[in-house]
Short mmCIF file of C-alpha atoms in Angstrom, two decimals:
data_model
loop_
_atom_site.label_atom_id
_atom_site.label_comp_id
_atom_site.label_asym_id
_atom_site.label_seq_id
_atom_site.Cartn_x
_atom_site.Cartn_y
_atom_site.Cartn_z
CA ARG A 271 -16.94 -18.02 3.70
CA TYR A 272 -13.81 -19.81 2.82
CA SER A 273 -14.36 -22.33 5.56
CA PRO A 274 -13.52 -25.78 4.63
CA ASP A 275 -15.64 -27.63 7.18
CA GLY A 276 -18.34 -24.98 7.55
CA SER A 277 -17.27 -23.65 11.31
CA ALA A 278 -16.38 -19.90 11.60
CA GLU A 279 -16.38 -17.42 14.23
CA PHE A 280 -18.02 -13.89 13.83
CA ASN A 281 -18.95 -12.74 17.41
CA TRP A 282 -21.67 -10.41 16.25
CA ARG A 283 -23.71 -8.48 18.93
CA MET A 284 -27.13 -7.13 18.34
CA GLY A 285 -29.56 -4.94 20.57
CA TRP A 286 -33.16 -3.97 20.63
CA TRP A 287 -35.61 -2.16 22.72
CA VAL A 288 -38.21 -4.02 24.68
CA SER A 289 -41.19 -2.69 26.69
CA LEU A 290 -42.58 -4.84 29.36
CA PRO A 291 -45.24 -5.72 29.99
CA ASP A 292 -46.80 -5.92 26.56
CA ALA A 293 -49.33 -8.09 25.74
CA ALA A 294 -48.84 -8.15 21.98
CA LEU A 295 -45.03 -9.14 22.47
CA SER A 296 -44.39 -12.56 21.30
CA ALA A 297 -41.99 -14.30 23.98
CA ARG A 298 -39.73 -16.00 21.36
CA LEU A 299 -36.57 -15.16 19.76
CA ARG A 300 -36.18 -16.22 16.02
CA LEU A 301 -32.61 -16.94 14.76
CA GLN A 302 -31.70 -17.34 10.96
CA VAL A 303 -28.59 -18.23 9.59
CA TYR A 304 -27.69 -17.34 5.96
CA ASP A 305 -24.91 -18.36 3.63
CA ASP A 306 -23.17 -15.39 2.25
CA THR A 307 -23.27 -16.35 -1.28
CA SER A 308 -24.00 -12.96 -2.83
CA PHE A 309 -21.01 -11.27 -1.41
CA GLY A 310 -22.71 -8.43 0.37
CA SER A 311 -26.41 -8.53 -0.76
CA PHE A 312 -28.63 -9.98 1.66
CA ASN A 313 -31.31 -10.69 -0.82
CA ALA A 314 -29.38 -13.35 -2.55
CA ASP A 315 -28.07 -15.19 0.38
CA ARG A 316 -29.29 -18.67 1.11
CA LEU A 317 -31.19 -19.66 4.23
CA CYS A 318 -28.99 -22.20 6.27
CA ALA A 319 -31.34 -22.85 9.31
CA ALA A 320 -33.72 -21.24 11.40
CA ALA A 321 -34.79 -21.78 15.14
CA ASP A 322 -37.25 -20.10 17.73
CA LEU A 323 -36.22 -19.63 21.15
CA ASN A 324 -38.79 -19.58 23.94
CA ILE A 325 -37.71 -16.48 26.37
CA ARG A 326 -40.90 -16.20 28.37
CA ALA A 327 -39.14 -16.97 31.24
CA MET A 328 -36.51 -14.56 30.80
CA LEU A 329 -38.88 -11.86 30.40
CA ASP A 330 -40.82 -12.69 33.34
CA ASP A 331 -37.68 -12.64 35.50
CA ALA A 332 -36.92 -9.25 34.24
CA LEU A 333 -40.26 -7.85 34.86
CA MET A 334 -40.50 -9.38 38.34
CA HIS A 335 -36.98 -8.39 39.80
CA GLY A 336 -36.17 -5.35 37.85
CA GLU A 337 -32.58 -6.19 37.38
CA PRO A 338 -30.25 -7.31 34.61
CA ILE A 339 -30.77 -11.13 33.28
CA VAL A 340 -27.77 -12.60 31.71
CA LYS A 341 -28.04 -16.04 29.96
CA ARG A 342 -24.33 -17.16 29.21
CA LYS A 343 -23.11 -18.50 26.11
CA GLN A 344 -24.87 -21.81 25.21
CA PRO A 345 -25.02 -23.95 22.08
CA VAL A 346 -28.04 -23.73 20.08
CA SER A 347 -29.30 -26.27 17.30
CA LEU A 348 -31.29 -24.94 14.01
CA ARG A 349 -32.66 -26.85 11.32
CA HIS A 350 -33.85 -25.91 7.60
CA PRO A 351 -37.59 -26.07 7.31
CA SER A 352 -37.21 -27.95 4.04
CA TYR A 353 -33.96 -29.81 4.25
CA PRO A 354 -33.59 -31.76 7.41
CA GLU A 355 -30.25 -33.07 6.54
CA ILE A 356 -28.80 -29.48 7.01
CA ASP A 357 -27.18 -29.35 10.63
CA THR A 358 -26.51 -25.83 11.94
CA ARG A 359 -25.02 -24.95 15.21
CA LEU A 360 -24.24 -21.65 17.09
CA GLN A 361 -23.37 -20.44 20.58
CA LEU A 362 -25.74 -17.62 21.75
CA ALA A 363 -25.59 -15.45 24.87
CA LEU A 364 -28.58 -13.18 25.95
CA GLU A 365 -28.69 -10.09 28.37
CA LEU A 366 -31.52 -8.22 29.37
CA VAL A 367 -30.82 -4.77 30.95
CA PRO A 368 -33.18 -1.99 32.22
CA GLU A 369 -33.27 1.19 30.44
CA SER A 370 -31.72 3.37 33.20
CA LEU A 371 -28.57 0.96 33.34
CA ALA A 372 -28.37 0.54 29.60
CA LEU A 373 -28.15 4.04 29.08
CA SER A 374 -25.29 4.45 31.68
CA ARG A 375 -23.22 1.92 29.74
CA VAL A 376 -21.13 2.12 26.66
CA CYS A 377 -21.77 -0.89 24.51
CA MET A 378 -21.11 -1.28 20.73
CA TYR A 379 -22.92 -3.35 18.09
CA GLY A 380 -21.85 -5.32 15.06
CA LYS A 381 -18.27 -5.06 13.94
CA ARG A 382 -17.78 -2.26 16.63
CA GLY A 383 -18.05 -4.76 19.37
CA TYR A 384 -14.36 -5.39 19.42
CA GLU A 385 -13.68 -1.78 20.16
CA LEU A 386 -11.83 -0.92 23.57
CA THR A 387 -13.72 2.25 24.03
CA GLN A 388 -16.78 0.36 25.35
CA ASP A 389 -17.14 -0.99 28.89
CA GLN A 390 -14.55 -3.75 29.69
CA ASP A 391 -17.66 -6.17 30.18
CA TYR A 392 -18.78 -5.69 26.70
CA VAL A 393 -15.64 -5.95 24.67
CA LEU A 394 -15.79 -8.96 22.51
CA PRO A 395 -12.74 -10.79 21.33
CA PRO A 396 -11.81 -10.49 17.42
CA PRO A 397 -12.95 -13.51 15.90
CA PHE A 398 -10.94 -16.39 14.57
CA ARG A 399 -12.04 -16.24 10.73
CA PRO A 400 -10.84 -18.22 7.90
CA ALA A 401 -8.66 -16.54 5.22
CA VAL A 402 -8.54 -17.25 1.67
CA PHE A 403 -5.12 -18.37 0.01
CA SER A 404 -3.47 -15.38 -1.97
CA LEU A 405 -0.20 -15.39 -3.70
CA VAL A 406 0.28 -11.79 -2.90
CA ASN A 407 -0.16 -12.26 0.71
CA PRO A 408 -0.43 -15.67 1.78
CA SER A 409 0.38 -15.26 5.59
CA PRO A 410 -3.03 -14.90 6.69
CA PHE A 411 -4.01 -18.11 5.22
CA PHE A 412 -0.95 -19.99 6.69
CA ASN A 413 -1.58 -18.41 10.02
CA TYR A 414 -5.06 -19.43 10.18
CA THR A 415 -4.40 -22.85 9.13
CA PHE A 416 -1.62 -23.63 11.77
CA THR A 417 -3.24 -21.87 14.26
CA LYS A 418 -6.46 -24.23 13.89
CA LEU A 419 -4.25 -27.08 13.77
CA ALA A 420 -2.46 -26.17 16.97
CA ASN A 421 -5.70 -25.38 18.84
CA SER A 422 -6.85 -28.83 17.70
CA MET A 423 -3.97 -30.69 18.85
CA ASN A 424 -3.84 -28.70 22.11
CA PHE A 425 -7.66 -29.78 23.01
CA GLN A 426 -6.91 -33.33 22.14
CA ALA A 427 -3.73 -33.31 24.20
CA MET A 428 -5.74 -31.80 27.12
CA SER A 429 -8.44 -34.15 26.74
CA VAL A 430 -6.16 -37.14 26.99
CA SER A 431 -4.18 -35.97 29.91
CA LEU A 432 -7.53 -35.29 32.01
CA LEU A 433 -8.32 -39.08 31.45
CA LEU A 434 -4.72 -40.58 32.55
CA PRO A 435 -5.65 -40.30 36.44
CA LEU A 436 -8.45 -42.24 35.83
CA VAL A 437 -6.79 -45.22 34.22
CA PRO A 438 -5.71 -47.16 37.44
CA LEU A 439 -9.18 -46.59 38.85
CA VAL A 440 -10.55 -48.27 35.73
CA LEU A 441 -8.22 -51.05 35.84
CA GLN A 442 -9.13 -51.72 39.39
CA PHE A 443 -12.67 -51.61 38.79
CA ILE A 444 -12.16 -54.16 35.82
CA ALA A 445 -10.29 -56.52 38.26
CA TRP A 446 -12.83 -56.35 40.88
CA THR A 447 -16.01 -56.65 38.60
CA PRO A 448 -17.80 -60.08 38.20
CA TRP A 449 -17.93 -61.53 34.52
CA GLN A 450 -21.95 -61.27 35.03
CA TRP A 451 -21.91 -57.41 34.97
CA TYR A 452 -19.98 -57.38 31.71
CA ALA A 453 -22.42 -59.73 30.15
CA ALA A 454 -25.30 -57.40 31.04
CA GLY A 455 -23.53 -54.33 30.26
CA SER A 456 -22.63 -56.09 26.74
CA ALA A 457 -26.22 -56.73 26.00
CA LEU A 458 -27.40 -53.39 27.08
CA GLY A 459 -24.86 -51.84 24.92
CA VAL A 460 -26.04 -53.73 21.88
CA ALA A 461 -29.57 -52.93 22.57
CA VAL A 462 -28.76 -49.30 22.59
CA PHE A 463 -26.76 -49.63 19.58
CA LEU A 464 -29.56 -51.25 17.58
CA ARG A 465 -32.14 -48.64 18.72
CA VAL A 466 -29.59 -45.82 17.70
CA PHE A 467 -29.27 -47.52 14.38
CA LEU A 468 -32.60 -47.98 13.71
CA LEU A 469 -33.52 -44.46 14.61
CA GLU A 470 -30.71 -43.15 12.12
CA GLN A 471 -31.98 -45.41 9.40
CA ARG A 472 -35.75 -43.93 9.96
CA ARG A 473 -34.12 -40.28 9.76
CA GLN A 474 -32.12 -41.37 6.50
CA ASP A 475 -35.28 -42.81 4.93
CA ALA A 476 -37.19 -39.76 5.63
CA ILE A 477 -34.53 -37.39 4.24
CA LEU A 478 -34.40 -39.41 1.20
CA GLY A 479 -38.23 -39.43 0.69
CA GLN A 480 -38.20 -35.75 0.84
CA GLN A 481 -35.59 -35.43 -1.75
CA LYS A 482 -37.61 -37.55 -3.80
CA GLU A 483 -40.80 -35.83 -3.29
CA ARG A 484 -39.06 -32.55 -4.20
CA ALA A 485 -37.36 -34.08 -7.41
CA ALA A 486 -40.83 -35.43 -8.49
CA LYS A 487 -42.41 -32.03 -7.81
CA ALA A 488 -39.80 -30.44 -9.91
CA ALA A 489 -40.37 -32.81 -12.72
CA GLU A 490 -43.97 -32.31 -12.91
CA GLN A 491 -43.57 -28.56 -13.41
CA PRO A 492 -44.45 -28.05 -17.25
CA SER A 493 -41.38 -26.41 -19.19
CA GLU A 494 -42.36 -22.95 -20.48
CA ASP A 495 -41.79 -21.77 -23.90
CA PRO A 496 -38.82 -19.32 -24.41
CA SER A 497 -40.89 -16.94 -26.37
CA GLN A 498 -43.41 -16.64 -23.70
CA HIS A 499 -40.76 -16.37 -20.97
CA ALA A 500 -39.24 -13.52 -22.99
CA ALA A 501 -42.54 -11.71 -23.48
CA ARG A 502 -43.38 -11.88 -19.87
CA ARG A 503 -39.99 -10.51 -19.06
CA GLY A 504 -40.35 -7.82 -21.26
CA ILE A 505 -44.00 -6.80 -19.93
CA PHE A 506 -42.46 -7.06 -16.19
CA HIS A 507 -39.50 -4.73 -17.02
CA SER A 508 -41.76 -2.05 -18.73
CA SER A 509 -44.16 -2.23 -15.96
CA SER A 510 -41.38 -1.62 -13.52
CA ALA A 511 -40.20 1.21 -15.55
CA SER A 512 -43.48 3.03 -15.87
CA ALA A 513 -44.16 2.54 -12.16
CA ALA A 514 -40.58 4.06 -11.47
CA ALA A 515 -41.45 7.00 -13.73
CA ASN A 516 -44.82 7.48 -12.12
CA ASP A 517 -43.04 7.63 -8.65
#
């Protein structure tokens, strides 16, 4: 929420018990990201994207060696099942710990993952989250805006400075390279560009086709009479009231 570019940090830890081996256990981890549009009510939140991760190799390693298995933070791409144009990305770290070791460690979950009372290896840094502008206390908004701008400029400056030592080597390589190599590289670059352009065009056509199909299905649905809708709502609410009374 309050993020103009859709990016934000939350640093949220979750945990659950897993019994190995378990034939009924599905070796996948389902991730779902929701947009908090209901201000706390989960039922009204909108699904942004979902993904299934295959963790069979991780479970097999834990069962075979009996030691903690740690997967460092990695980027994960998620997609919406009905809206392929929505691009959602997050970073995820996984850890599988034996029961004896898990009981001997102090690890907090959710917002308590930032507390210093837990083991040092499990203390999460507080998330760098957007802040809404307020006339009463505008400092959080300006702190977030200027800090984000400074971080972006610092990252760009570091990226450019890492390339500066390579400039003499690039100039020397250009001076020694025959022109035939440039011609072959240019032709290959044009072929790759055309390939990427055609794939992106197909993707956009597929997205547009799905949008038109959803619009056509919505237009084909018959509009219902308001009186019938009101009557149905009355029956539904009365049935709910009687069911609650029976309980």
